[in-house]
Amino acid sequence: MRCPFCGNVDTQVKDSRPAEDHVAIRRRRFCPACAGRFTTYERVQLRDLVVIKSNGRREDFDRDKLERSIRISMQKRPVEPERIDQMISGIVRRLESMGESDIPSKMIGEIVMESLARIDTVAYVRFASVYKNFQAADDFDKFVSELRPPVKPGE
């Protein structure tokens, strides 16, 4: 594994242990050239996924990009990091087990929204605001009003 600090390819594994509910291996590494320490993760990849964007463009699925967008929507929310990791791993497993290599970006967005809605409604609304491209406060109001149960007359 190449050292991210100095580029040396001769790094040493100092510690390995299961991570993310045993779906990944966390490795602590050491670079003898610069004495840098860093962590890597090893995961099983069932198939290479390709994302089909709404404009028809194709790009390789990037778990890190998915993780970044979810973590942004979860920022400062009372959700444990392990729970977020489990959710991300679950989404990736679901995508890989669909049987298709080409996955429309719309489907990925819907699966993420479904997962976020079960965990944290604020994160769900945050993600939706970007995913559904909200342009004004009215867009938020309309979306949030759909989340609320209908008010019965006389309440």
PDB file of C-alpha atoms in Angstrom, residues 79-130:
ATOM      1  CA  VAL A  79     -26.610   9.388  15.181  1.00  0.00           C
ATOM      2  CA  GLU A  80     -23.641   7.176  16.098  1.00  0.00           C
ATOM      3  CA  PRO A  81     -20.935   6.906  13.416  1.00  0.00           C
ATOM      4  CA  GLU A  82     -21.225   3.094  13.575  1.00  0.00           C
ATOM      5  CA  ARG A  83     -24.923   3.361  12.682  1.00  0.00           C
ATOM      6  CA  ILE A  84     -24.037   5.520   9.665  1.00  0.00           C
ATOM      7  CA  ASP A  85     -21.360   2.997   8.578  1.00  0.00           C
ATOM      8  CA  GLN A  86     -23.895   0.167   8.862  1.00  0.00           C
ATOM      9  CA  MET A  87     -26.398   2.120   6.778  1.00  0.00           C
ATOM     10  CA  ILE A  88     -23.819   2.826   4.055  1.00  0.00           C
ATOM     11  CA  SER A  89     -22.710  -0.825   3.972  1.00  0.00           C
ATOM     12  CA  GLY A  90     -26.356  -1.899   3.774  1.00  0.00           C
ATOM     13  CA  ILE A  91     -26.999   0.431   0.826  1.00  0.00           C
ATOM     14  CA  VAL A  92     -23.922  -0.849  -1.023  1.00  0.00           C
ATOM     15  CA  ARG A  93     -24.874  -4.496  -0.361  1.00  0.00           C
ATOM     16  CA  ARG A  94     -28.381  -3.786  -1.616  1.00  0.00           C
ATOM     17  CA  LEU A  95     -27.012  -2.220  -4.813  1.00  0.00           C
ATOM     18  CA  GLU A  96     -24.552  -5.083  -5.385  1.00  0.00           C
ATOM     19  CA  SER A  97     -27.200  -7.745  -4.814  1.00  0.00           C
ATOM     20  CA  MET A  98     -29.645  -6.230  -7.317  1.00  0.00           C
ATOM     21  CA  GLY A  99     -28.107  -8.366 -10.047  1.00  0.00           C
ATOM     22  CA  GLU A 100     -27.401  -5.426 -12.333  1.00  0.00           C
ATOM     23  CA  SER A 101     -24.053  -3.763 -12.926  1.00  0.00           C
ATOM     24  CA  ASP A 102     -25.639  -0.574 -14.280  1.00  0.00           C
ATOM     25  CA  ILE A 103     -27.569   1.330 -11.622  1.00  0.00           C
ATOM     26  CA  PRO A 104     -29.487   4.543 -12.403  1.00  0.00           C
ATOM     27  CA  SER A 105     -28.475   7.406 -10.096  1.00  0.00           C
ATOM     28  CA  LYS A 106     -32.178   7.998  -9.404  1.00  0.00           C
ATOM     29  CA  MET A 107     -32.430   4.516  -7.866  1.00  0.00           C
ATOM     30  CA  ILE A 108     -29.394   5.140  -5.642  1.00  0.00           C
ATOM     31  CA  GLY A 109     -30.920   8.431  -4.485  1.00  0.00           C
ATOM     32  CA  GLU A 110     -34.236   6.766  -3.655  1.00  0.00           C
ATOM     33  CA  ILE A 111     -32.527   3.994  -1.664  1.00  0.00           C
ATOM     34  CA  VAL A 112     -30.485   6.569   0.277  1.00  0.00           C
ATOM     35  CA  MET A 113     -33.607   8.632   0.998  1.00  0.00           C
ATOM     36  CA  GLU A 114     -35.467   5.537   2.174  1.00  0.00           C
ATOM     37  CA  SER A 115     -32.585   4.635   4.516  1.00  0.00           C
ATOM     38  CA  LEU A 116     -32.229   8.183   5.887  1.00  0.00           C
ATOM     39  CA  ALA A 117     -35.973   8.471   6.507  1.00  0.00           C
ATOM     40  CA  ARG A 118     -35.761   5.482   8.857  1.00  0.00           C
ATOM     41  CA  ILE A 119     -32.816   6.909  10.808  1.00  0.00           C
ATOM     42  CA  ASP A 120     -33.178  10.700  11.026  1.00  0.00           C
ATOM     43  CA  THR A 121     -35.837  12.944   9.454  1.00  0.00           C
ATOM     44  CA  VAL A 122     -33.628  16.058   9.537  1.00  0.00           C
ATOM     45  CA  ALA A 123     -30.874  14.247   7.604  1.00  0.00           C
ATOM     46  CA  TYR A 124     -33.583  12.950   5.259  1.00  0.00           C
ATOM     47  CA  VAL A 125     -34.785  16.509   4.522  1.00  0.00           C
ATOM     48  CA  ARG A 126     -31.197  17.761   4.114  1.00  0.00           C
ATOM     49  CA  PHE A 127     -30.376  15.019   1.603  1.00  0.00           C
ATOM     50  CA  ALA A 128     -33.694  15.543  -0.206  1.00  0.00           C
ATOM     51  CA  SER A 129     -33.004  19.265  -0.555  1.00  0.00           C
ATOM     52  CA  VAL A 130     -29.925  18.504  -2.651  1.00  0.00           C
TER      53      VAL A 130
END
